[in-house]
Amino acid sequence: MRITPIVIALLLTAIIPDVDASVQSSTNVAVIAEQSKVAIRPEDLPEPVKSTLSSAYAEWKVTSAYLVTRDDNSQYYEVNIKRAEETSTLNLDKYGKKID
């Protein structure tokens, strides 16, 4: 039996593992922290938060407010404000201090 180059090529493809199959793929996994967001009335914000809004943001109007609870049970207030055509979102702790 004569072994031809075609037979050798067929044998090699059967013996040599697929290069793509031997490479493990890595997958980036994004971990999303869970949090809850509950709408609250602006008048129900804590006094320190209202004080910050009335002093540092006196020219702004509160359009909506939320109490946000993170998965570690820490809380902050997300306050959406508007002045003329400009809008902004503030994150304030229960003491009225700005947080990231």
PDB file of C-alpha atoms in Angstrom:
ATOM      1  CA  MET A   1       0.000   0.000   0.000  1.00  0.00           C
ATOM      2  CA  ARG A   2       1.371   3.335  -1.033  1.00  0.00           C
ATOM      3  CA  ILE A   3       0.801   6.283   1.350  1.00  0.00           C
ATOM      4  CA  THR A   4       0.064   9.420  -0.596  1.00  0.00           C
ATOM      5  CA  PRO A   5       0.307  12.996   0.690  1.00  0.00           C
ATOM      6  CA  ILE A   6      -3.487  13.102   0.818  1.00  0.00           C
ATOM      7  CA  VAL A   7      -3.623  10.069   3.102  1.00  0.00           C
ATOM      8  CA  ILE A   8      -0.958  11.642   5.347  1.00  0.00           C
ATOM      9  CA  ALA A   9      -2.912  14.895   5.549  1.00  0.00           C
ATOM     10  CA  LEU A  10      -6.097  13.021   6.460  1.00  0.00           C
ATOM     11  CA  LEU A  11      -4.285  11.040   9.147  1.00  0.00           C
ATOM     12  CA  LEU A  12      -2.696  14.165  10.610  1.00  0.00           C
ATOM     13  CA  THR A  13      -6.034  15.982  10.838  1.00  0.00           C
ATOM     14  CA  ALA A  14      -7.478  12.982  12.675  1.00  0.00           C
ATOM     15  CA  ILE A  15      -4.530  12.700  15.091  1.00  0.00           C
ATOM     16  CA  ILE A  16      -3.686  16.355  15.836  1.00  0.00           C
ATOM     17  CA  PRO A  17      -6.216  17.980  18.182  1.00  0.00           C
ATOM     18  CA  ASP A  18      -8.118  20.959  16.950  1.00  0.00           C
ATOM     19  CA  VAL A  19      -6.214  24.077  18.023  1.00  0.00           C
ATOM     20  CA  ASP A  20      -9.409  26.038  18.664  1.00  0.00           C
ATOM     21  CA  ALA A  21     -10.768  23.287  20.893  1.00  0.00           C
ATOM     22  CA  SER A  22      -7.675  23.318  23.112  1.00  0.00           C
ATOM     23  CA  VAL A  23      -7.922  27.055  23.811  1.00  0.00           C
ATOM     24  CA  GLN A  24     -10.123  27.870  26.751  1.00  0.00           C
ATOM     25  CA  SER A  25     -12.300  30.873  26.271  1.00  0.00           C
ATOM     26  CA  SER A  26     -12.516  33.493  28.942  1.00  0.00           C
ATOM     27  CA  THR A  27     -15.737  35.306  29.607  1.00  0.00           C
ATOM     28  CA  ASN A  28     -15.990  38.680  31.271  1.00  0.00           C
ATOM     29  CA  VAL A  29     -18.673  38.625  33.896  1.00  0.00           C
ATOM     30  CA  ALA A  30     -20.141  41.874  35.119  1.00  0.00           C
ATOM     31  CA  VAL A  31     -21.330  41.797  38.681  1.00  0.00           C
ATOM     32  CA  ILE A  32     -24.258  44.105  39.139  1.00  0.00           C
ATOM     33  CA  ALA A  33     -24.983  45.159  42.670  1.00  0.00           C
ATOM     34  CA  GLU A  34     -28.626  44.900  43.416  1.00  0.00           C
ATOM     35  CA  GLN A  35     -30.431  47.850  44.853  1.00  0.00           C
ATOM     36  CA  SER A  36     -33.972  48.923  45.360  1.00  0.00           C
ATOM     37  CA  LYS A  37     -35.291  52.331  44.436  1.00  0.00           C
ATOM     38  CA  VAL A  38     -38.504  53.576  46.016  1.00  0.00           C
ATOM     39  CA  ALA A  39     -40.133  56.834  44.945  1.00  0.00           C
ATOM     40  CA  ILE A  40     -40.830  59.260  47.780  1.00  0.00           C
ATOM     41  CA  ARG A  41     -42.502  62.647  47.869  1.00  0.00           C
ATOM     42  CA  PRO A  42     -40.058  65.582  48.079  1.00  0.00           C
ATOM     43  CA  GLU A  43     -41.819  66.809  51.213  1.00  0.00           C
ATOM     44  CA  ASP A  44     -41.050  63.439  52.858  1.00  0.00           C
ATOM     45  CA  LEU A  45     -37.283  63.857  52.490  1.00  0.00           C
ATOM     46  CA  PRO A  46     -35.401  64.082  55.820  1.00  0.00           C
ATOM     47  CA  GLU A  47     -34.913  67.587  57.196  1.00  0.00           C
ATOM     48  CA  PRO A  48     -31.100  67.596  56.617  1.00  0.00           C
ATOM     49  CA  VAL A  49     -31.664  66.713  52.946  1.00  0.00           C
ATOM     50  CA  LYS A  50     -34.313  69.428  52.573  1.00  0.00           C
ATOM     51  CA  SER A  51     -31.960  71.876  54.289  1.00  0.00           C
ATOM     52  CA  THR A  52     -29.173  71.107  51.794  1.00  0.00           C
ATOM     53  CA  LEU A  53     -31.581  71.510  48.908  1.00  0.00           C
ATOM     54  CA  SER A  54     -32.949  74.819  50.174  1.00  0.00           C
ATOM     55  CA  SER A  55     -29.515  76.309  50.827  1.00  0.00           C
ATOM     56  CA  ALA A  56     -27.116  74.975  48.189  1.00  0.00           C
ATOM     57  CA  TYR A  57     -29.785  74.434  45.514  1.00  0.00           C
ATOM     58  CA  ALA A  58     -32.261  77.203  46.315  1.00  0.00           C
ATOM     59  CA  GLU A  59     -32.755  78.085  42.637  1.00  0.00           C
ATOM     60  CA  TRP A  60     -33.541  74.467  41.744  1.00  0.00           C
ATOM     61  CA  LYS A  61     -36.883  72.665  41.904  1.00  0.00           C
ATOM     62  CA  VAL A  62     -37.103  69.034  43.001  1.00  0.00           C
ATOM     63  CA  THR A  63     -38.782  67.043  40.241  1.00  0.00           C
ATOM     64  CA  SER A  64     -38.565  63.594  41.849  1.00  0.00           C
ATOM     65  CA  ALA A  65     -36.929  61.827  44.768  1.00  0.00           C
ATOM     66  CA  TYR A  66     -36.097  58.223  45.580  1.00  0.00           C
ATOM     67  CA  LEU A  67     -34.821  56.295  48.559  1.00  0.00           C
ATOM     68  CA  VAL A  68     -32.196  53.901  47.228  1.00  0.00           C
ATOM     69  CA  THR A  69     -31.149  50.878  49.269  1.00  0.00           C
ATOM     70  CA  ARG A  70     -28.005  49.060  48.131  1.00  0.00           C
ATOM     71  CA  ASP A  71     -27.450  45.330  48.557  1.00  0.00           C
ATOM     72  CA  ASP A  72     -25.333  46.065  51.654  1.00  0.00           C
ATOM     73  CA  ASN A  73     -28.406  47.821  53.171  1.00  0.00           C
ATOM     74  CA  SER A  74     -26.812  51.286  52.992  1.00  0.00           C
ATOM     75  CA  GLN A  75     -29.233  53.970  51.849  1.00  0.00           C
ATOM     76  CA  TYR A  76     -29.124  57.317  50.128  1.00  0.00           C
ATOM     77  CA  TYR A  77     -31.538  59.716  48.487  1.00  0.00           C
ATOM     78  CA  GLU A  78     -31.482  60.230  44.738  1.00  0.00           C
ATOM     79  CA  VAL A  79     -32.970  63.659  44.065  1.00  0.00           C
ATOM     80  CA  ASN A  80     -33.677  64.911  40.541  1.00  0.00           C
ATOM     81  CA  ILE A  81     -33.657  68.687  40.292  1.00  0.00           C
ATOM     82  CA  LYS A  82     -34.338  71.202  37.537  1.00  0.00           C
ATOM     83  CA  ARG A  83     -33.502  74.871  36.930  1.00  0.00           C
ATOM     84  CA  ALA A  84     -34.868  76.395  33.716  1.00  0.00           C
ATOM     85  CA  GLU A  85     -33.827  73.867  31.040  1.00  0.00           C
ATOM     86  CA  GLU A  86     -31.001  72.369  33.105  1.00  0.00           C
ATOM     87  CA  THR A  87     -31.489  69.128  35.027  1.00  0.00           C
ATOM     88  CA  SER A  88     -29.286  67.324  37.512  1.00  0.00           C
ATOM     89  CA  THR A  89     -29.338  64.338  39.847  1.00  0.00           C
ATOM     90  CA  LEU A  90     -28.016  64.529  43.387  1.00  0.00           C
ATOM     91  CA  ASN A  91     -27.179  61.600  45.622  1.00  0.00           C
ATOM     92  CA  LEU A  92     -27.398  62.661  49.249  1.00  0.00           C
ATOM     93  CA  ASP A  93     -27.022  60.698  52.450  1.00  0.00           C
ATOM     94  CA  LYS A  94     -29.510  61.089  55.315  1.00  0.00           C
ATOM     95  CA  TYR A  95     -27.414  63.971  56.660  1.00  0.00           C
ATOM     96  CA  GLY A  96     -27.762  65.923  53.403  1.00  0.00           C
ATOM     97  CA  LYS A  97     -24.136  65.340  52.376  1.00  0.00           C
ATOM     98  CA  LYS A  98     -23.400  64.671  48.714  1.00  0.00           C
ATOM     99  CA  ILE A  99     -22.175  61.140  47.955  1.00  0.00           C
ATOM    100  CA  ASP A 100     -20.862  59.408  44.828  1.00  0.00           C
TER     101      ASP A 100
END
